[in-house]
XYZ file of C-alpha atoms in Angstrom:
654
model
C 58.296 -110.278 87.189
C 59.363 -109.276 90.678
C 61.208 -105.999 90.945
C 61.651 -102.582 92.468
C 61.619 -99.115 90.937
C 61.386 -95.540 92.058
C 62.631 -91.997 91.791
C 63.924 -89.168 93.943
C 63.158 -85.588 92.904
C 65.525 -83.296 94.841
C 63.214 -80.353 94.118
C 60.206 -82.193 95.610
C 58.138 -80.528 92.887
C 55.386 -83.139 92.412
C 52.216 -83.947 94.275
C 51.844 -87.388 95.836
C 49.034 -88.518 93.456
C 51.195 -87.637 90.461
C 54.130 -89.485 91.986
C 51.993 -92.563 92.567
C 50.690 -92.370 88.995
C 54.272 -92.462 87.736
C 54.965 -95.423 90.019
C 51.976 -97.212 88.482
C 53.286 -96.362 85.046
C 56.508 -98.254 85.725
C 54.470 -101.461 86.090
C 54.247 -101.421 89.875
C 51.472 -103.229 91.732
C 52.227 -101.538 95.039
C 53.524 -98.036 95.569
C 54.357 -95.429 98.179
C 55.235 -91.745 97.920
C 56.298 -88.885 100.192
C 55.645 -85.671 98.274
C 57.380 -83.488 100.829
C 60.607 -85.463 100.385
C 60.161 -86.054 96.628
C 60.579 -89.837 96.900
C 58.391 -92.536 95.325
C 58.646 -96.329 95.421
C 56.998 -98.881 93.135
C 57.038 -102.637 93.753
C 56.025 -105.703 91.770
C 55.831 -108.793 93.960
C 56.460 -112.452 93.270
C 55.458 -113.823 96.673
C 57.782 -116.575 97.897
C 57.955 -116.179 101.703
C 54.837 -115.106 103.654
C 52.187 -115.022 100.933
C 49.818 -112.942 103.088
C 49.452 -109.137 102.997
C 51.917 -108.879 105.921
C 54.658 -109.618 103.389
C 53.650 -106.778 101.070
C 56.065 -104.020 100.108
C 57.117 -101.222 100.323
C 57.406 -101.998 104.039
C 57.960 -99.644 106.971
C 60.008 -100.418 110.034
C 58.071 -100.695 113.280
C 59.296 -97.266 114.404
C 58.269 -95.708 111.089
C 61.751 -94.396 110.266
C 62.644 -96.660 107.328
C 60.715 -97.601 104.205
C 62.178 -100.610 102.398
C 61.710 -102.514 99.144
C 63.737 -105.573 98.233
C 63.764 -107.820 95.195
C 65.104 -111.279 96.066
C 65.458 -113.375 99.185
C 67.298 -113.260 102.510
C 68.130 -116.909 103.125
C 69.254 -116.567 106.738
C 66.242 -114.499 107.789
C 65.205 -117.041 110.429
C 68.621 -116.851 112.107
C 68.510 -113.035 111.937
C 65.042 -113.050 113.456
C 66.237 -115.248 116.313
C 69.156 -112.859 116.906
C 66.810 -109.857 116.941
C 64.509 -111.607 119.394
C 67.476 -112.259 121.666
C 68.079 -108.513 121.574
C 64.533 -107.803 122.708
C 62.466 -107.551 119.531
C 59.182 -109.282 120.378
C 56.569 -107.807 118.044
C 56.220 -109.073 114.480
C 53.510 -108.407 111.929
C 54.196 -111.515 109.831
C 56.833 -114.056 108.827
C 58.507 -112.469 105.792
C 62.241 -112.088 105.275
C 61.673 -108.432 104.331
C 60.234 -107.663 107.762
C 63.300 -109.236 109.364
C 65.572 -107.167 107.135
C 63.855 -103.836 107.780
C 63.904 -104.604 111.514
C 67.632 -105.378 111.322
C 68.216 -102.093 109.497
C 66.279 -100.155 112.138
C 68.221 -101.811 114.968
C 71.760 -102.210 113.552
C 71.997 -99.702 110.723
C 72.032 -100.328 106.980
C 75.645 -101.400 106.478
C 75.656 -103.754 109.478
C 72.377 -105.319 108.306
C 73.817 -105.843 104.817
C 76.867 -107.569 106.246
C 74.658 -109.826 108.371
C 72.304 -110.756 105.527
C 72.955 -113.823 103.392
C 70.934 -113.689 100.228
C 70.353 -112.407 96.734
C 68.755 -109.000 96.618
C 68.428 -105.529 95.203
C 67.424 -103.151 97.953
C 66.105 -99.586 98.281
C 65.869 -97.965 101.736
C 64.431 -94.536 102.458
C 65.467 -93.041 105.799
C 62.690 -90.610 106.726
C 64.778 -89.062 109.495
C 67.892 -88.174 107.480
C 66.078 -88.010 104.111
C 68.566 -90.277 102.422
C 68.020 -93.003 99.880
C 70.279 -96.063 100.066
C 70.524 -98.595 97.251
C 72.286 -101.937 97.764
C 72.975 -105.127 95.849
C 73.849 -108.674 96.922
C 77.463 -109.814 97.111
C 77.697 -111.737 93.824
C 75.247 -109.696 91.759
C 72.452 -112.218 91.407
C 69.837 -109.446 91.379
C 70.140 -106.362 89.137
C 69.922 -102.732 90.218
C 70.218 -99.729 87.880
C 70.343 -96.063 88.814
C 71.104 -92.644 87.327
C 69.684 -89.239 86.401
C 66.766 -88.954 83.994
C 68.273 -85.996 82.082
C 71.896 -85.867 83.180
C 72.854 -82.521 84.700
C 69.649 -80.803 83.573
C 68.026 -78.798 86.375
C 64.810 -80.777 85.991
C 66.541 -84.133 86.239
C 65.203 -86.807 88.568
C 67.204 -89.659 90.121
C 65.832 -92.975 88.862
C 66.462 -96.493 90.124
C 65.067 -99.936 89.505
C 65.471 -103.604 88.663
C 64.990 -103.008 84.935
C 66.098 -100.322 82.530
C 62.626 -100.285 81.018
C 61.260 -99.149 84.380
C 63.662 -96.187 84.409
C 62.848 -95.355 80.786
C 59.109 -95.359 81.603
C 59.527 -92.194 83.693
C 58.066 -89.226 81.761
C 61.279 -87.250 82.299
C 63.537 -89.892 80.722
C 66.036 -88.521 78.201
C 69.203 -90.625 78.064
C 71.261 -91.287 74.911
C 72.715 -94.646 73.916
C 76.219 -95.212 75.268
C 78.571 -95.676 72.293
C 81.296 -97.160 74.486
C 78.848 -99.747 75.828
C 77.991 -100.823 72.279
C 81.670 -101.554 71.706
C 81.857 -103.490 74.994
C 78.837 -105.556 73.977
C 80.376 -106.555 70.652
C 83.711 -107.416 72.267
C 82.357 -109.317 75.298
C 78.888 -110.702 74.386
C 77.471 -108.538 77.212
C 77.907 -105.057 78.688
C 80.272 -105.253 81.684
C 79.274 -103.297 84.774
C 79.044 -100.656 85.961
C 78.235 -99.551 82.408
C 74.844 -99.856 80.721
C 73.569 -99.247 77.217
C 72.565 -95.707 78.249
C 74.927 -92.871 79.101
C 74.777 -91.816 82.750
C 72.832 -94.890 83.881
C 74.814 -97.366 85.963
C 74.669 -100.856 87.346
C 75.316 -100.783 91.074
C 78.336 -103.075 91.581
C 77.715 -106.352 93.432
C 78.479 -106.201 97.146
C 78.093 -102.402 97.213
C 75.685 -99.771 98.487
C 75.300 -96.100 97.648
C 73.710 -93.449 99.870
C 71.994 -90.519 98.142
C 70.905 -87.512 100.232
C 67.831 -85.623 99.052
C 69.375 -82.321 100.134
C 72.433 -81.157 98.235
C 72.262 -83.849 95.562
C 73.158 -82.029 92.344
C 71.580 -83.346 89.116
C 74.110 -85.342 87.147
C 76.348 -85.956 90.159
C 76.459 -89.244 92.050
C 78.505 -90.297 95.086
C 80.739 -93.327 94.646
C 79.282 -96.660 95.805
C 80.942 -98.194 98.879
C 81.599 -101.927 99.341
C 80.165 -103.813 102.275
C 81.778 -106.953 100.807
C 84.873 -105.950 98.763
C 85.163 -108.990 96.491
C 88.652 -108.402 95.063
C 90.009 -107.768 98.543
C 88.297 -110.877 99.899
C 89.763 -112.953 97.046
C 93.239 -111.636 97.808
C 92.847 -112.314 101.543
C 91.549 -115.834 100.936
C 94.505 -116.599 98.676
C 96.904 -115.185 101.278
C 95.504 -117.523 103.966
C 94.745 -120.700 101.987
C 92.953 -123.781 103.231
C 95.617 -125.774 105.062
C 93.989 -129.194 105.300
C 94.230 -132.202 103.024
C 92.182 -132.720 99.883
C 89.921 -135.117 101.797
C 89.372 -132.494 104.482
C 88.609 -129.878 101.823
C 85.998 -132.173 100.319
C 84.362 -132.726 103.714
C 84.269 -128.983 104.431
C 82.870 -128.201 100.987
C 80.158 -130.834 101.268
C 79.063 -129.483 104.650
C 78.800 -125.968 103.211
C 76.890 -127.199 100.185
C 74.378 -129.137 102.254
C 73.705 -126.098 104.438
C 73.355 -123.612 101.583
C 71.258 -125.863 99.361
C 68.916 -126.648 102.256
C 68.438 -122.914 102.857
C 67.545 -122.376 99.185
C 64.782 -124.982 99.425
C 62.887 -122.877 101.995
C 59.789 -121.307 100.415
C 56.028 -121.099 100.809
C 55.627 -122.076 97.128
C 56.709 -125.130 95.070
C 60.472 -125.447 94.475
C 62.435 -127.301 91.792
C 65.853 -127.303 90.141
C 67.414 -127.061 86.697
C 69.266 -130.249 85.728
C 71.486 -130.030 82.654
C 73.455 -133.243 83.134
C 76.652 -131.388 84.026
C 78.622 -131.399 87.279
C 77.245 -128.179 88.785
C 73.524 -128.796 88.416
C 73.948 -132.489 89.279
C 75.674 -131.501 92.527
C 72.885 -129.094 93.451
C 70.123 -131.574 92.585
C 71.908 -134.514 94.208
C 72.356 -132.717 97.521
C 68.883 -131.157 97.340
C 67.418 -134.634 96.963
C 69.462 -135.830 99.952
C 68.412 -132.998 102.291
C 64.786 -132.734 101.147
C 61.966 -134.617 102.818
C 60.328 -135.287 99.450
C 61.485 -135.897 95.861
C 62.930 -132.828 94.214
C 61.330 -131.529 91.037
C 64.019 -131.447 88.329
C 63.743 -129.921 84.849
C 65.727 -130.354 81.652
C 65.424 -129.052 78.135
C 66.575 -131.133 75.173
C 67.326 -130.461 71.524
C 66.373 -132.594 68.550
C 69.964 -132.329 67.299
C 71.935 -134.930 69.344
C 75.114 -132.812 69.132
C 73.542 -130.266 71.483
C 71.326 -132.533 73.559
C 72.139 -133.131 77.224
C 68.684 -134.374 78.139
C 69.593 -138.117 78.114
C 72.474 -137.458 80.538
C 70.180 -135.446 82.813
C 67.505 -138.153 82.663
C 70.022 -140.797 83.745
C 71.078 -138.681 86.719
C 67.465 -137.955 87.648
C 66.621 -141.671 87.508
C 69.566 -142.526 89.763
C 68.595 -139.846 92.286
C 64.864 -140.536 92.140
C 63.792 -136.961 91.385
C 60.418 -135.997 89.986
C 61.846 -135.283 86.542
C 60.333 -133.331 83.650
C 61.952 -132.762 80.282
C 60.953 -130.782 77.250
C 62.320 -131.398 73.793
C 62.300 -128.180 71.866
C 62.186 -127.871 68.116
C 63.952 -125.319 66.007
C 60.602 -123.608 65.548
C 60.201 -123.262 69.332
C 63.680 -121.820 69.704
C 63.377 -119.456 66.772
C 60.032 -118.210 68.062
C 61.869 -116.921 71.144
C 63.886 -114.476 69.063
C 61.144 -111.867 68.940
C 60.953 -111.876 72.753
C 64.663 -111.477 73.522
C 64.990 -107.659 73.343
C 62.114 -107.196 75.791
C 63.167 -110.016 78.113
C 66.794 -108.904 78.382
C 66.006 -105.184 78.540
C 69.383 -104.075 77.181
C 71.363 -105.745 74.371
C 72.638 -109.129 75.551
C 74.312 -111.705 73.329
C 74.978 -114.935 75.217
C 73.312 -117.302 72.764
C 72.387 -119.774 75.509
C 69.769 -117.172 76.485
C 67.429 -119.003 74.082
C 67.392 -122.430 75.805
C 67.506 -120.683 79.198
C 64.304 -118.828 78.385
C 62.645 -122.026 77.141
C 63.749 -123.922 80.257
C 62.437 -121.151 82.527
C 59.065 -121.265 80.814
C 58.893 -125.041 81.220
C 59.912 -124.912 84.863
C 57.417 -122.167 85.731
C 54.564 -124.402 84.601
C 55.313 -126.599 87.632
C 57.123 -124.560 90.335
C 57.772 -120.953 91.385
C 61.400 -121.330 92.542
C 64.188 -123.041 90.597
C 67.683 -123.869 91.874
C 70.580 -123.510 89.434
C 74.217 -124.613 89.308
C 75.561 -121.184 88.362
C 79.026 -120.370 89.666
C 80.579 -123.818 89.655
C 82.758 -123.201 86.602
C 84.088 -119.848 87.796
C 84.764 -120.993 91.369
C 86.090 -124.519 90.803
C 87.930 -124.221 87.452
C 85.345 -125.699 85.120
C 86.551 -124.073 81.910
C 89.413 -125.523 79.879
C 90.645 -121.980 79.250
C 91.980 -121.738 82.815
C 94.371 -124.618 82.222
C 95.345 -123.255 78.802
C 96.120 -119.862 80.314
C 98.381 -121.426 82.959
C 100.258 -123.416 80.320
C 100.574 -120.451 77.927
C 101.840 -118.231 80.732
C 104.407 -120.795 81.851
C 105.720 -120.955 78.293
C 105.750 -117.165 77.995
C 107.775 -116.794 81.183
C 110.302 -119.337 79.929
C 111.069 -117.314 76.791
C 114.187 -115.112 76.845
C 113.393 -111.361 76.821
C 115.096 -110.950 73.441
C 112.707 -113.469 71.845
C 109.687 -111.807 73.432
C 110.813 -108.438 72.090
C 111.316 -109.889 68.628
C 107.863 -111.518 68.702
C 106.283 -108.211 69.715
C 108.014 -106.333 66.890
C 106.958 -108.970 64.359
C 103.339 -108.853 65.556
C 103.220 -105.061 65.220
C 104.656 -105.109 61.701
C 103.014 -108.277 60.358
C 100.681 -107.511 57.432
C 98.185 -110.131 58.586
C 95.489 -109.213 56.052
C 97.945 -109.588 53.177
C 99.166 -112.910 54.528
C 95.599 -114.110 54.880
C 95.187 -113.659 51.149
C 98.621 -114.869 50.114
C 98.403 -118.015 52.228
C 94.724 -118.693 51.680
C 95.562 -121.855 49.763
C 96.607 -123.491 53.046
C 93.110 -123.293 54.514
C 91.640 -124.506 51.244
C 94.025 -127.452 51.189
C 93.214 -128.763 54.668
C 89.461 -128.809 54.084
C 86.527 -127.056 55.797
C 86.906 -128.845 59.145
C 90.329 -127.305 59.639
C 89.403 -123.769 58.625
C 89.676 -122.338 62.094
C 91.429 -119.026 61.438
C 92.930 -116.965 58.695
C 96.613 -117.836 58.504
C 98.103 -114.348 58.826
C 95.730 -113.360 61.615
C 96.416 -116.599 63.483
C 100.183 -116.094 63.173
C 99.962 -112.534 64.442
C 97.923 -113.628 67.464
C 100.488 -116.279 68.324
C 103.250 -113.696 68.135
C 101.257 -111.350 70.375
C 100.846 -114.116 72.936
C 104.541 -114.925 72.754
C 105.419 -111.272 73.470
C 102.897 -110.771 76.285
C 104.239 -109.901 79.740
C 100.906 -109.754 81.614
C 98.779 -112.909 82.036
C 95.547 -110.907 82.267
C 96.267 -109.272 78.920
C 96.765 -112.775 77.570
C 93.500 -113.910 79.122
C 91.537 -110.922 77.938
C 92.717 -111.494 74.380
C 91.544 -115.113 74.616
C 87.990 -114.241 75.651
C 87.340 -111.122 73.569
C 85.476 -111.021 70.255
C 86.358 -108.929 67.200
C 89.895 -108.611 68.537
C 91.459 -107.699 65.196
C 88.963 -104.940 64.297
C 90.106 -101.601 65.681
C 87.160 -99.309 64.843
C 84.211 -101.649 65.043
C 82.151 -98.916 66.744
C 83.530 -95.673 65.282
C 84.209 -93.030 67.895
C 83.595 -95.355 70.849
C 85.454 -94.306 74.003
C 87.442 -96.902 75.901
C 85.526 -97.869 79.042
C 87.037 -99.536 82.084
C 86.095 -103.138 82.908
C 87.099 -105.643 85.577
C 90.354 -106.322 83.717
C 91.571 -102.798 84.381
C 89.728 -102.081 87.618
C 90.665 -104.809 90.098
C 94.422 -104.506 89.919
C 94.793 -106.006 93.393
C 94.159 -109.374 91.751
C 97.680 -109.182 90.345
C 98.882 -110.303 93.772
C 97.243 -113.716 93.329
C 100.066 -116.133 92.673
C 98.451 -118.575 90.237
C 97.245 -117.129 86.949
C 94.432 -119.693 86.661
C 93.098 -118.523 90.042
C 93.391 -114.932 88.882
C 91.356 -115.684 85.769
C 88.697 -117.460 87.840
C 88.340 -114.456 90.142
C 88.160 -112.064 87.182
C 85.340 -114.189 85.745
C 83.574 -114.311 89.114
C 83.667 -110.504 89.316
C 82.806 -109.776 85.677
C 81.599 -112.576 83.427
C 79.476 -114.201 86.134
C 77.360 -111.205 87.299
C 77.207 -109.434 83.932
C 76.630 -112.437 81.654
C 75.615 -115.711 83.321
C 73.496 -114.272 86.124
C 71.876 -111.752 83.774
C 70.993 -114.598 81.422
C 69.236 -116.613 84.123
C 67.670 -113.750 86.097
C 66.024 -112.054 83.123
C 64.801 -115.312 81.589
C 63.381 -116.624 84.857
C 61.880 -113.324 86.020
C 60.127 -112.850 82.667
C 58.127 -116.002 83.443
C 57.522 -115.339 87.151
C 60.129 -117.889 88.232
C 62.671 -117.109 90.959
C 66.110 -118.636 90.230
C 68.405 -119.348 93.180
C 72.118 -120.194 92.900
C 73.326 -122.067 96.017
C 76.938 -122.248 94.807
C 77.110 -118.452 95.037
C 76.625 -118.290 98.776
C 79.507 -115.999 99.769
C 80.822 -118.601 102.210
C 81.239 -121.092 99.364
C 82.794 -118.385 97.186
C 85.365 -117.508 99.836
C 86.055 -121.181 100.521
C 86.683 -121.811 96.812
C 89.040 -118.819 96.679
C 90.980 -120.239 99.619
C 91.489 -123.679 98.056
C 94.918 -124.481 96.591
C 94.770 -124.448 92.819
C 95.465 -128.176 92.477
C 92.370 -128.944 94.583
C 90.408 -127.464 91.660
C 92.573 -127.881 88.571
C 95.223 -130.508 87.872
C 96.402 -130.963 84.312
C 93.302 -131.718 82.248
C 91.199 -132.490 85.326
C 88.786 -129.728 86.334
C 86.492 -129.126 89.321
C 88.354 -131.712 91.365
C 86.872 -130.829 94.773
C 83.346 -130.419 93.424
C 83.507 -133.685 91.483
C 84.636 -135.548 94.587
C 81.618 -134.235 96.499
C 79.304 -135.136 93.620
C 80.650 -138.699 93.485
C 78.991 -139.318 96.875
C 75.591 -138.712 95.285
C 75.963 -139.619 91.606
C 78.278 -142.284 90.102
C 81.238 -140.918 88.149
C 80.068 -142.858 85.094
C 77.034 -140.549 84.792
C 78.982 -137.268 84.921
C 82.498 -137.955 83.592
C 82.215 -136.795 80.020
C 83.427 -133.815 77.971
C 81.915 -130.484 78.972
C 79.239 -129.344 76.542
C 77.682 -125.919 76.292
C 74.037 -125.018 76.756
C 73.913 -123.713 73.192
C 71.613 -124.125 70.185
C 73.031 -124.701 66.684
C 73.128 -121.004 65.876
C 75.784 -121.278 63.188
C 73.446 -123.515 61.161
C 70.391 -121.344 61.781
C 72.206 -118.259 60.519
C 72.893 -120.054 57.240
C 69.316 -121.339 57.024
C 66.178 -120.350 58.902
C 67.606 -117.064 60.233
C 69.359 -115.942 57.085
C 66.673 -113.525 55.861
C 66.289 -112.017 59.341
C 70.056 -111.611 59.692
C 70.447 -110.258 56.151
C 67.998 -107.478 56.937
C 69.660 -106.496 60.217
C 73.189 -106.691 58.780
C 72.405 -104.831 55.580
C 75.352 -102.438 55.078
C 73.112 -99.493 54.216
C 71.146 -100.060 57.434
C 74.313 -100.334 59.530
C 75.636 -97.141 57.964
C 72.337 -95.324 58.420
C 72.055 -96.367 62.077
C 75.620 -95.142 62.588
C 76.710 -97.442 65.419
C 78.647 -100.319 63.868
C 81.117 -100.296 60.980
C 79.535 -102.100 58.040
C 82.683 -103.355 56.267
C 84.047 -105.827 58.859
C 80.542 -107.069 59.634
C 79.764 -107.741 55.997
C 83.111 -109.497 55.504
C 82.430 -111.928 58.336
C 78.828 -112.398 57.297
C 79.936 -113.456 53.798
C 82.547 -115.812 55.259
C 79.952 -117.346 57.560
C 77.182 -117.968 55.049
C 79.689 -119.425 52.579
C 80.676 -122.029 55.171
C 84.319 -120.909 55.147
C 84.280 -119.714 58.774
C 82.060 -119.957 61.832
C 81.523 -116.379 63.042
C 78.288 -117.178 64.861
C 79.089 -115.382 68.123
C 80.607 -112.258 66.598
C 77.615 -111.935 64.282
C 75.137 -112.734 67.055
C 76.535 -109.826 69.075
C 75.827 -107.457 66.191
C 72.407 -108.974 65.517
C 71.435 -108.690 69.162
C 72.247 -104.996 69.227
C 70.495 -104.295 65.927
C 67.339 -106.145 67.045
C 67.340 -104.257 70.347
C 67.918 -100.955 68.543
C 64.921 -101.536 66.282
C 62.699 -102.167 69.281
C 64.079 -99.177 71.176
C 63.579 -96.858 68.217
C 60.000 -98.067 67.822
C 59.358 -97.240 71.506
C 60.783 -93.760 71.076
C 58.462 -93.163 68.139
């Protein structure tokens, strides 16, 4: 694991040895403390650039003013170093990207250095002159950063920050309750959307933001608002307002040039580098271009399943053979996958329910046996319209706009007054008649949802309903407050003309950093593997946002621009196939090998005793699932994930 952690005690009440002992206690190899200022840093290093002691952290600027820790990589550090040398900097201790960054901060200031840096990082900077702590996070949220007060507004509270919640909770002053609203968000979304966390008063720093915390005058429980150095929603709006004006061929040429540059920069390391290869468009594009720009064969890695319905390994192997990569694949058994379950709460730190976390963890473990850095294809779906739901949303919205207002009003009234539960029972014979393969939804519930969609006058409400779980259960987490997410927060996205583009940007600002990047970062970091996502270079992100919609999505065709680039490296015949998920057969496991485990966690008396999740709707869906009448695997997995995490957390507290 590579990460940062630390604390700021506004009272400066501890001695430096005690502060360093606490830093050691949060699993830090290297540490630094200033007892007079009440600040302590702890750092765990996974050395990637400059493996010598000159790359060690925490690191001071040459003038001694700034102390810096960063988790991640600055990909353009060589260009920044050249720029600094042109400005007169001529003394360097080593060759690390961190030294370049701290030098840039000392010369240009923190915000200007952040804007100049191209990378993935979580950053802590202590300014010894002004006695201020600044925390910052990369533009797309590839690296995590948590912060908050150990005891809320208590006079003895200490400001904590770090790459993992477990590092914050290791502080002896930790006393934070579970966030009931976050539990509800987890069950509805499969993850906890930022800036919220599973603990009250502890926050995720938003991607592309920094927050400056002065030691003097910082009241326990109070936190200044983070400021953007890269305002993503605003950038998306600006890109859409000034779209790419060239032809589709010109767009493809520009995209390929960007991809070659960014992928080449992600191959730079002083340790072995490889890439995940799933057999899909995104990873094939990354591996294909990496192979083209690399001086030696790229190491590629794939995980396969014994069940052919979920196995992409043969597709990946065919691509690897065509490209000539040094390819490694691992076929995992159900026993291997199920053995991962006990590790998930610790690996993911807070409850997290994207079921593809299991193969991602297995793939990370395989890859780490051979390399220290792994490139991924993350971001391709959200930037280039890879999900079928974007096209469905556009079609549903077009139909909704075509309906007369009187019909929309009537549909809304019917949806509000429809006794869906009663209809489910009265019309149950219809689902029995069509057979188990057609049992997709209860009839009354399905009818009500269609009426709600017909009455909708906001495409983002329509989209949110399509991606949320447990949508028809009002009090799933009794007493849970309603917490704001990206759907409510970034209202400026309403100015984007095409609803499919709007949905893609919403996913890029929410689903991507809080689900997909969490999944990969925690799995890879738990094994000592650094995952890099070239498609999330902010220049590629902004370029994708500037592309006309039909350069990405046209009818049933998705990822048009990205596929055209890929076709220069891999034949269409190897990649043109239906999109498949990176998912294990969880629905079958829950009815078989995992049934006893799930029964224990979903026991109604346990749910009632724990007091977080309503037992009745959970038990209803559990019975429907194990009977084979419905597939509620994801809704149930969300509950199981929380219950498993809660058990572990309670055992730690004891």
